[in-house]
PDB file of N, CA and C in Angstrom:
ATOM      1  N   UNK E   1      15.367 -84.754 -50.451  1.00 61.00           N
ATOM      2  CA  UNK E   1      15.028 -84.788 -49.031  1.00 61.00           C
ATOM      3  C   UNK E   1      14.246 -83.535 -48.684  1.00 61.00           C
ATOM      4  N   UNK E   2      13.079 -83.911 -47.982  1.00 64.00           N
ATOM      5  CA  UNK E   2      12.256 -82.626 -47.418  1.00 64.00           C
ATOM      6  C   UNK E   2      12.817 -82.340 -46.353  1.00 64.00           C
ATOM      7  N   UNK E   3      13.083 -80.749 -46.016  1.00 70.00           N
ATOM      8  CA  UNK E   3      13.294 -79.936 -45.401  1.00 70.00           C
ATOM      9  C   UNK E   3      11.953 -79.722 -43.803  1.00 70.00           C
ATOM     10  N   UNK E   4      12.036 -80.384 -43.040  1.00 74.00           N
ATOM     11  CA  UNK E   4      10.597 -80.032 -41.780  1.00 74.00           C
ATOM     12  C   UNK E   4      10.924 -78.950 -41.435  1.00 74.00           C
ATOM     13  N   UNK E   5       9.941 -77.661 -41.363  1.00 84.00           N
ATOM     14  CA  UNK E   5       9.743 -76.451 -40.926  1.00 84.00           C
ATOM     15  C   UNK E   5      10.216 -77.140 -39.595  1.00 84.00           C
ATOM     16  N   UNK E   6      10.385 -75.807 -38.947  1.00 87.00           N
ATOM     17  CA  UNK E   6      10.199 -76.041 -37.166  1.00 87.00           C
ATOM     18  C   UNK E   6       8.861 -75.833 -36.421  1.00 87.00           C
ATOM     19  N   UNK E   7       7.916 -76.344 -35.738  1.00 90.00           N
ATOM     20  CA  UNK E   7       6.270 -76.168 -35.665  1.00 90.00           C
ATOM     21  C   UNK E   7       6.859 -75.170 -34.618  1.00 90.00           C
ATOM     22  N   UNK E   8       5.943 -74.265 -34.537  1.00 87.00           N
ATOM     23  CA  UNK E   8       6.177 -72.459 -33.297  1.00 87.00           C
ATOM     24  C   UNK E   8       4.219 -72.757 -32.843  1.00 87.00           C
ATOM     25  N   UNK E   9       4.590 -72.516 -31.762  1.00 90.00           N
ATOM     26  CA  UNK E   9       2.981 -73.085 -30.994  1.00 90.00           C
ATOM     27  C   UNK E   9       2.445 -71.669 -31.034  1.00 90.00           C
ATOM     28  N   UNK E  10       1.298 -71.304 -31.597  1.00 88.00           N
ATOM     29  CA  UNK E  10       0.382 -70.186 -31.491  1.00 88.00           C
ATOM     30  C   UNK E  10       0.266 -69.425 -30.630  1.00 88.00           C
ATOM     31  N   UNK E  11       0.944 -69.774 -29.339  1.00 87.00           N
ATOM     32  CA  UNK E  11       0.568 -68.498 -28.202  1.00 87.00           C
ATOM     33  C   UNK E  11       2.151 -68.105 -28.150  1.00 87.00           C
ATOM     34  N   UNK E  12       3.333 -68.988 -28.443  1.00 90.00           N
ATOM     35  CA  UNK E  12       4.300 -68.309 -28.674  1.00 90.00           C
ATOM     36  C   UNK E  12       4.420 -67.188 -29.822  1.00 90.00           C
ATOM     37  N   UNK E  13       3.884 -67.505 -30.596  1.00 88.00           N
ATOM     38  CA  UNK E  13       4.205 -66.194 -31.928  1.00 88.00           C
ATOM     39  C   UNK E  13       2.995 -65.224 -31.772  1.00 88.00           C
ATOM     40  N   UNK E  14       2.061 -65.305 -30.985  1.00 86.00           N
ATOM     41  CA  UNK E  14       1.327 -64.378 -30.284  1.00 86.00           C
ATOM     42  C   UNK E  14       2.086 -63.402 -29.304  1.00 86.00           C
ATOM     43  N   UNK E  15       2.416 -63.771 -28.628  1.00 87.00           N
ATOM     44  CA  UNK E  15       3.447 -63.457 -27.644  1.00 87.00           C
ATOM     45  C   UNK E  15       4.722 -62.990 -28.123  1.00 87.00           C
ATOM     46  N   UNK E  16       4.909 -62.972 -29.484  1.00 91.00           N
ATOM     47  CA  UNK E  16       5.854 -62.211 -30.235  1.00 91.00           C
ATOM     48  C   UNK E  16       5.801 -61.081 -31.217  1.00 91.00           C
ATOM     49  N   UNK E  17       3.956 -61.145 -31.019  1.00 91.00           N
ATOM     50  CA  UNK E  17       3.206 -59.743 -31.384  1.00 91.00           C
ATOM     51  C   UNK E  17       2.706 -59.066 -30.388  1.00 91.00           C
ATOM     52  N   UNK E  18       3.607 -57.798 -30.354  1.00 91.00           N
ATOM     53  CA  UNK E  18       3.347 -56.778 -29.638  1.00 91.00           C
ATOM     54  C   UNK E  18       1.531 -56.417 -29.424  1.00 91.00           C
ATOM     55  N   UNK E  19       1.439 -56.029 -30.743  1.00 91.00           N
ATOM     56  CA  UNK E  19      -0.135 -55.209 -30.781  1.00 91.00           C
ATOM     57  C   UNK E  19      -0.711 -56.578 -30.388  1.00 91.00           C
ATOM     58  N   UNK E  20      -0.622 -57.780 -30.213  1.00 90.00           N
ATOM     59  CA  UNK E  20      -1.339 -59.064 -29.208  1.00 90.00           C
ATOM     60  C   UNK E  20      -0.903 -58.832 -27.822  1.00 90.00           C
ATOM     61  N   UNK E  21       0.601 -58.732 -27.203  1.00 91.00           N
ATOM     62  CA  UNK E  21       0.416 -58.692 -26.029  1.00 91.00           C
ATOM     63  C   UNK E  21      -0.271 -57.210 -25.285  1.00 91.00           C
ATOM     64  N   UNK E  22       0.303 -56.304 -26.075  1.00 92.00           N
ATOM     65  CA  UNK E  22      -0.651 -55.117 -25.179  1.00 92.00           C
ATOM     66  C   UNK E  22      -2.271 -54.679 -25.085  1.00 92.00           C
ATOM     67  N   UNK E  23      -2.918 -55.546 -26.469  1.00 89.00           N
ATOM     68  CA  UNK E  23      -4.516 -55.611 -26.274  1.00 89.00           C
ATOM     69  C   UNK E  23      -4.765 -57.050 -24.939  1.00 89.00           C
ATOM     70  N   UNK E  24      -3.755 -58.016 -24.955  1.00 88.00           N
ATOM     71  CA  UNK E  24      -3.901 -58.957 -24.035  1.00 88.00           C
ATOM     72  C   UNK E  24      -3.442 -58.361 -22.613  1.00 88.00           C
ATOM     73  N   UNK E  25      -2.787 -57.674 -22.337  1.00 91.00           N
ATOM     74  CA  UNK E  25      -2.627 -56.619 -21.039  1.00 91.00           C
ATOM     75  C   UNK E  25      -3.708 -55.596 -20.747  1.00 91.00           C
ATOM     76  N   UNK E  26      -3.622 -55.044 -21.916  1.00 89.00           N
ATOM     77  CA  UNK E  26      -4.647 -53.998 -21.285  1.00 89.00           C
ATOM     78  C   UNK E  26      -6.039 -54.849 -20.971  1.00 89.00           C
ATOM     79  N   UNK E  27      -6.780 -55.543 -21.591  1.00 86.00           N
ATOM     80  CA  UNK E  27      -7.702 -56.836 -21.343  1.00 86.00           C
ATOM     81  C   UNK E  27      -7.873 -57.431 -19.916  1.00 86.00           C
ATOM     82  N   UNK E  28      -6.532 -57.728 -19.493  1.00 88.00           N
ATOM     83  CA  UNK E  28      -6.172 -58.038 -18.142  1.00 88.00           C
ATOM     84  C   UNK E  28      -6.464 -56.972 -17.458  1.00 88.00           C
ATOM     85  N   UNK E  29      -6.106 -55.744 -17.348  1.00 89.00           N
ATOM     86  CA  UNK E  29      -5.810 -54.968 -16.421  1.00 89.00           C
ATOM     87  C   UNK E  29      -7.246 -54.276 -16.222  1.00 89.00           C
ATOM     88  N   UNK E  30      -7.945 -54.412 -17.241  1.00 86.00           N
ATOM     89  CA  UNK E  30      -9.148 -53.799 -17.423  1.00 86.00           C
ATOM     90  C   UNK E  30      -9.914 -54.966 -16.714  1.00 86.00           C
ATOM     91  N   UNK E  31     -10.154 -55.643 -16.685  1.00 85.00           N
ATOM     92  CA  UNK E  31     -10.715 -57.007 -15.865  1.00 85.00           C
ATOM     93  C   UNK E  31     -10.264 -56.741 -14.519  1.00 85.00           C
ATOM     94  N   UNK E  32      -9.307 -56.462 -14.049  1.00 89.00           N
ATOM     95  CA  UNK E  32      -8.968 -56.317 -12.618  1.00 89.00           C
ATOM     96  C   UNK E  32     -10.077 -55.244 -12.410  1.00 89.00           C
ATOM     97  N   UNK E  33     -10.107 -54.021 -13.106  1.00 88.00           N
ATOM     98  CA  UNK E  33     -10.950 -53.055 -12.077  1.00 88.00           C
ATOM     99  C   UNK E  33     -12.035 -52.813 -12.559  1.00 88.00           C
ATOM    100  N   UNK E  34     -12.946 -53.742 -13.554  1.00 84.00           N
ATOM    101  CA  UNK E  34     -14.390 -53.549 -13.573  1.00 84.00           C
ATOM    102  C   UNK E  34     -14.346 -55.294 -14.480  1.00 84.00           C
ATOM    103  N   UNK E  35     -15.315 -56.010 -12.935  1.00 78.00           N
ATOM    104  CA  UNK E  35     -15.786 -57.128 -13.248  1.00 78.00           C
ATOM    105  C   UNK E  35     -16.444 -57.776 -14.803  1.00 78.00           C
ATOM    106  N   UNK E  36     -16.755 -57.005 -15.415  1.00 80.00           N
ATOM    107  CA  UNK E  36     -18.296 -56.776 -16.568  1.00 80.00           C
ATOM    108  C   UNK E  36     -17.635 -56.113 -17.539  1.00 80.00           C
ATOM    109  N   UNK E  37     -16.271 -56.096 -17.154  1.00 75.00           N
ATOM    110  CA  UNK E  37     -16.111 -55.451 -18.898  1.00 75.00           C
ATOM    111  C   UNK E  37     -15.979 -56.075 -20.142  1.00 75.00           C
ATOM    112  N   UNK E  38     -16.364 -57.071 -20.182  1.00 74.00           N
ATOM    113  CA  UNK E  38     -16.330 -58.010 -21.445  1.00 74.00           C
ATOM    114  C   UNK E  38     -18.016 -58.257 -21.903  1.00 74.00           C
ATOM    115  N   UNK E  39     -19.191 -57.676 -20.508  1.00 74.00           N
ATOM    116  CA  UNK E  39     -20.335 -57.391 -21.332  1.00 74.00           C
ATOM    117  C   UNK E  39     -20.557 -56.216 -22.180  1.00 74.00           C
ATOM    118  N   UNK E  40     -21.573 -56.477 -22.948  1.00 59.00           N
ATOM    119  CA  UNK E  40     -22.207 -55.071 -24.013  1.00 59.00           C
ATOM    120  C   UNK E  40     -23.519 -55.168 -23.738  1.00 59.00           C
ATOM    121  N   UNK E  41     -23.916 -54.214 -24.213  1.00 57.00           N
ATOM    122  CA  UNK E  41     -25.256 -53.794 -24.097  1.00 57.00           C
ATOM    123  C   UNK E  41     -26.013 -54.167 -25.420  1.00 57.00           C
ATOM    124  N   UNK E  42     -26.940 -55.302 -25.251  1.00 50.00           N
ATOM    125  CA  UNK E  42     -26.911 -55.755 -26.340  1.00 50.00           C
ATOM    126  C   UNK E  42     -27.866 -55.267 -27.608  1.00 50.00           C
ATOM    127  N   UNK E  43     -28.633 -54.347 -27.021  1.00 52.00           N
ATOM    128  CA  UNK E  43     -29.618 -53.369 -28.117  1.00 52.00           C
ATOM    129  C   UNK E  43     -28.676 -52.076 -28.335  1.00 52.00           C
ATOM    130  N   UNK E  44     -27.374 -52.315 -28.143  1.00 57.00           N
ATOM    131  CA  UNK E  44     -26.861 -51.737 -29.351  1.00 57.00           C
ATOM    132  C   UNK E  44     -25.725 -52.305 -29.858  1.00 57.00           C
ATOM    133  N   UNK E  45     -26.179 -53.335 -29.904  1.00 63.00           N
ATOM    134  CA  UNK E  45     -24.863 -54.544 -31.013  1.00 63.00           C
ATOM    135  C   UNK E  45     -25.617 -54.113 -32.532  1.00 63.00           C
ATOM    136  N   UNK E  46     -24.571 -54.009 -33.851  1.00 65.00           N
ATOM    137  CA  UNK E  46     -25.683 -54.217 -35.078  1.00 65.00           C
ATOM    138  C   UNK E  46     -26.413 -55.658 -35.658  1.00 65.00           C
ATOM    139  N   UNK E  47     -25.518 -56.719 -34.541  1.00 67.00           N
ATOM    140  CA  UNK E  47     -26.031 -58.260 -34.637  1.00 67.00           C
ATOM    141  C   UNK E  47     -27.899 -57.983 -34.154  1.00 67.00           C
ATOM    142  N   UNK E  48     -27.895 -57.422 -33.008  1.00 70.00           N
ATOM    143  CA  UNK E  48     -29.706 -57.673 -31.951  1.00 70.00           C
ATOM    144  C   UNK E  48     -29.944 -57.087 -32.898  1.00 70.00           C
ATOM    145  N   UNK E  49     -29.293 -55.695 -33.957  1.00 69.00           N
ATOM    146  CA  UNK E  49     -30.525 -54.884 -33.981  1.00 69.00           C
ATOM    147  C   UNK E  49     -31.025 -55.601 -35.575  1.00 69.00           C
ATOM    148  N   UNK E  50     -30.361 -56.091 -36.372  1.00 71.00           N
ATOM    149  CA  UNK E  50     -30.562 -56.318 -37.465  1.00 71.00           C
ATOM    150  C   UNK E  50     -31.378 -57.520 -37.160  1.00 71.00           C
ATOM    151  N   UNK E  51     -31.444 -58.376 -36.203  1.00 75.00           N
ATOM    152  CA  UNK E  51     -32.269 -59.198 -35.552  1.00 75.00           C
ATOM    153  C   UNK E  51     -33.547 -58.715 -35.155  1.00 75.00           C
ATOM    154  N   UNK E  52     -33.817 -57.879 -34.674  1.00 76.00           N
ATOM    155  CA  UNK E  52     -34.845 -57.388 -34.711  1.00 76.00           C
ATOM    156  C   UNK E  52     -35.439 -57.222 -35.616  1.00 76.00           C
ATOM    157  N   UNK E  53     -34.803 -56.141 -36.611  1.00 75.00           N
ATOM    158  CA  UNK E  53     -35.871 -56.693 -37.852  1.00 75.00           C
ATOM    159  C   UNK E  53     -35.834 -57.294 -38.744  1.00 75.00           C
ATOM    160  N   UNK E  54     -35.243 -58.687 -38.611  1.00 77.00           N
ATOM    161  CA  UNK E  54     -35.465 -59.579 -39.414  1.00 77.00           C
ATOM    162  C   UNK E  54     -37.051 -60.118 -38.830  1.00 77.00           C
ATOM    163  N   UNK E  55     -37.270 -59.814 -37.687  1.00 78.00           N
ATOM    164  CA  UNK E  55     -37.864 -60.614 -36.470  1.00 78.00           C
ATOM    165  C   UNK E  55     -39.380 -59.708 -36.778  1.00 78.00           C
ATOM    166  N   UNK E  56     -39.432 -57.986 -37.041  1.00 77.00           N
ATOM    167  CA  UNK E  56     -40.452 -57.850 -37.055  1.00 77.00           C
ATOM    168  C   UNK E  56     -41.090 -57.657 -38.521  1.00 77.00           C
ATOM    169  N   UNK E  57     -40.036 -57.914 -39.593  1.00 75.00           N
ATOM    170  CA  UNK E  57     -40.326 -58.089 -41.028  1.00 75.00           C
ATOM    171  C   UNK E  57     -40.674 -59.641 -41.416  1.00 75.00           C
ATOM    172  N   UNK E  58     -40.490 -60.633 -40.272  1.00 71.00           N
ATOM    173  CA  UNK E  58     -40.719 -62.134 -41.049  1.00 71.00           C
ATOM    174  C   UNK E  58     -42.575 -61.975 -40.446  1.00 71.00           C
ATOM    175  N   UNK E  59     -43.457 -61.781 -41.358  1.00 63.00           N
ATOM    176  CA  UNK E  59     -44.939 -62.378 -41.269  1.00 63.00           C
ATOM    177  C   UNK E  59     -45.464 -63.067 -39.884  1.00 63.00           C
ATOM    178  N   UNK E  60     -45.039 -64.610 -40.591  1.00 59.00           N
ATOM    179  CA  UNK E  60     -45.273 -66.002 -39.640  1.00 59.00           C
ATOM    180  C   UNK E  60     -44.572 -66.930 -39.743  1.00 59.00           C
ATOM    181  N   UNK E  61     -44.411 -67.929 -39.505  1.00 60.00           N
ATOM    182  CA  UNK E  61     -43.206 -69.048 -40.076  1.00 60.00           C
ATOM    183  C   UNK E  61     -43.839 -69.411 -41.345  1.00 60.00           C
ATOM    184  N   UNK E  62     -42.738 -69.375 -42.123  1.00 59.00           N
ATOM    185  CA  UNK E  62     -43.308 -69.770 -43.794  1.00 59.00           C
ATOM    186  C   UNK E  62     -42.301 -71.202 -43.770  1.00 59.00           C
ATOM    187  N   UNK E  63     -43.114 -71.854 -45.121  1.00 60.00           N
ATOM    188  CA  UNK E  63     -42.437 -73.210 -45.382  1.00 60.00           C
ATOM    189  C   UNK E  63     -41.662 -72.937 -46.430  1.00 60.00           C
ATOM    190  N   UNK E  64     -40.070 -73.331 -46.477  1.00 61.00           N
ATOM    191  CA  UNK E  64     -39.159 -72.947 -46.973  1.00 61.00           C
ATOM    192  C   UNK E  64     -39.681 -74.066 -48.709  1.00 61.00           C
ATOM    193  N   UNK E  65     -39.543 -73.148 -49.915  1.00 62.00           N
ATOM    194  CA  UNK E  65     -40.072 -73.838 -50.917  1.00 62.00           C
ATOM    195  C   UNK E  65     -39.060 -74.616 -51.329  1.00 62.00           C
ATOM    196  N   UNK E  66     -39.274 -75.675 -51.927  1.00 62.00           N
ATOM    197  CA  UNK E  66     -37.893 -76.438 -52.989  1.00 62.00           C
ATOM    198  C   UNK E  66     -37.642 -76.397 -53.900  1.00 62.00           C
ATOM    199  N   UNK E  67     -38.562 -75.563 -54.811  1.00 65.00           N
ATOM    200  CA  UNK E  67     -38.696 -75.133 -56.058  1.00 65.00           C
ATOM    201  C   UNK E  67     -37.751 -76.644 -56.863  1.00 65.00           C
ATOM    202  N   UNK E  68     -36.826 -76.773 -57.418  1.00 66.00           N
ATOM    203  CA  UNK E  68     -36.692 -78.130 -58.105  1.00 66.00           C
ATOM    204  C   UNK E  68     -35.599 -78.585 -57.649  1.00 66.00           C
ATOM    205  N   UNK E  69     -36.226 -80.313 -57.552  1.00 74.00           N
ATOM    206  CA  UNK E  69     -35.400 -80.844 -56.769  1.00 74.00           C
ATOM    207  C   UNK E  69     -33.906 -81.613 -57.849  1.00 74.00           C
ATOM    208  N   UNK E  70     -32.887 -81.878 -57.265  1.00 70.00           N
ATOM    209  CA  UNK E  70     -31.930 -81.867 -58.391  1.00 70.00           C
ATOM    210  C   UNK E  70     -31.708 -83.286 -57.839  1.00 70.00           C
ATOM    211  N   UNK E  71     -31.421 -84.149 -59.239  1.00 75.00           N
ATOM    212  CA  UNK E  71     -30.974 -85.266 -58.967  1.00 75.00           C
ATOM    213  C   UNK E  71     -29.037 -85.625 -58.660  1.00 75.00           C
ATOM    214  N   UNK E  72     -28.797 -86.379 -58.301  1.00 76.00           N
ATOM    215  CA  UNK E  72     -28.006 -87.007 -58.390  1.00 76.00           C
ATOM    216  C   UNK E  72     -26.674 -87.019 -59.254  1.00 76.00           C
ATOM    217  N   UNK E  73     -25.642 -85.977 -59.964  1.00 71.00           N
ATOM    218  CA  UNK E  73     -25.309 -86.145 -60.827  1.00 71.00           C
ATOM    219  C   UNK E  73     -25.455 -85.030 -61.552  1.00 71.00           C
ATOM    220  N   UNK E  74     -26.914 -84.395 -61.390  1.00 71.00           N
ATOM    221  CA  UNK E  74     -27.183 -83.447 -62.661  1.00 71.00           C
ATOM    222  C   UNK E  74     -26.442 -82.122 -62.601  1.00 71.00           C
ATOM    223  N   UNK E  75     -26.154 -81.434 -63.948  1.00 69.00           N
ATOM    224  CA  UNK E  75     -25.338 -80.513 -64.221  1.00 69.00           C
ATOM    225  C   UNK E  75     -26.102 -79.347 -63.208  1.00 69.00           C
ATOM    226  N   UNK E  76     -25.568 -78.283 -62.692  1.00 73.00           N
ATOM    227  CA  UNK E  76     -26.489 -77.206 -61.900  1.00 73.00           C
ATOM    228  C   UNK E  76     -26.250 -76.344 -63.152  1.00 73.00           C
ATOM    229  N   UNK E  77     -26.686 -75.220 -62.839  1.00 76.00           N
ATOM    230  CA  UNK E  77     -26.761 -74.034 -63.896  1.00 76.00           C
ATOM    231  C   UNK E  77     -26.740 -72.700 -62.964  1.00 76.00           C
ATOM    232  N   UNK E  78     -26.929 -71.373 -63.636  1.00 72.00           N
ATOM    233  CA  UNK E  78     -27.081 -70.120 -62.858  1.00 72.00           C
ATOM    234  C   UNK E  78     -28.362 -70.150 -62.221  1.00 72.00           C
ATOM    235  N   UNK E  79     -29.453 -70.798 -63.349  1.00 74.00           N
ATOM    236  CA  UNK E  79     -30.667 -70.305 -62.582  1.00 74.00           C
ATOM    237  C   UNK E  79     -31.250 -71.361 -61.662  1.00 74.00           C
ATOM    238  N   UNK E  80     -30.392 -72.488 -61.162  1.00 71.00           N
ATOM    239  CA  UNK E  80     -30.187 -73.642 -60.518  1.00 71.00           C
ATOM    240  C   UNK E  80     -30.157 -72.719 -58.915  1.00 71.00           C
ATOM    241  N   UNK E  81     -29.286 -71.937 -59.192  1.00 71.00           N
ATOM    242  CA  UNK E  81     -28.571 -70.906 -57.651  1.00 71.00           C
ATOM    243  C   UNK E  81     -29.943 -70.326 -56.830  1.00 71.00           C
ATOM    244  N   UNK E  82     -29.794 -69.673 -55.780  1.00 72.00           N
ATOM    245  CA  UNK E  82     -30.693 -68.781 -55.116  1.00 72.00           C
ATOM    246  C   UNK E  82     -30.948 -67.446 -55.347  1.00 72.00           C
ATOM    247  N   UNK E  83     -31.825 -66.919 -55.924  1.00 74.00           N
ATOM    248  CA  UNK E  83     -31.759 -65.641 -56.238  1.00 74.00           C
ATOM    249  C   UNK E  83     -31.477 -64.451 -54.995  1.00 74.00           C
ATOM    250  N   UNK E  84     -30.222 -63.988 -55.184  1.00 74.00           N
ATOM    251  CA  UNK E  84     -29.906 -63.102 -53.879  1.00 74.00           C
ATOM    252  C   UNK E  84     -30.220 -62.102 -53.574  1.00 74.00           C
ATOM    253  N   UNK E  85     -31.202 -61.162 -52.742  1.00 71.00           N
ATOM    254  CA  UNK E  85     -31.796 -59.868 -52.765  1.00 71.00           C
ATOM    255  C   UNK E  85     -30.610 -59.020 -51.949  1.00 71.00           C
ATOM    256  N   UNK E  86     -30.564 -57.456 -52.723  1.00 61.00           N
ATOM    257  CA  UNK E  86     -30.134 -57.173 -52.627  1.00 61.00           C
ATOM    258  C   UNK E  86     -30.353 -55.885 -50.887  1.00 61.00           C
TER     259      UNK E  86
END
């Protein structure tokens, strides 16, 4: 005979982590006295900025190559993979 766990709903065992409820309080309380605190400034996220230069290092739109197309079935290999720059 299997044994059924007891299911515990995710905001209860949240709610039974401390370091969750006091980043979820202070969150709150910080929202009460400045509207905007959940914006950033987004030229200095490292997401925009690495966006950027992806943005001023890509040329023009290039056509993505297919180099060989694989059938159905067929074994892949290493040099099958994408070569990853480092």
């Amino acid at each position: 005979a299997k044994k059924k766990l007891i299911y515990i709903p995710y905001i209860i065992k949240a709610l039974l982590n401390p370091f969750t409820v006091f980043s979820m309080t202070k969150g709150y309380f910080a929202s009460l006295f400045n509207i905007d605190y959940l914006q950033q400034d987004t030229s200095q996220t490292l997401r925009s900025a690495l966006q950027e230069k992806a943005k001023k290092e890509s040329g023009g739109p290039k056509r993505p190559s297919r180099g060989r197309k694989m059938r159905p079935g067929q074994a892949k290999t290493l040099s099958d993979l994408p070569q990853l720059s480092a």
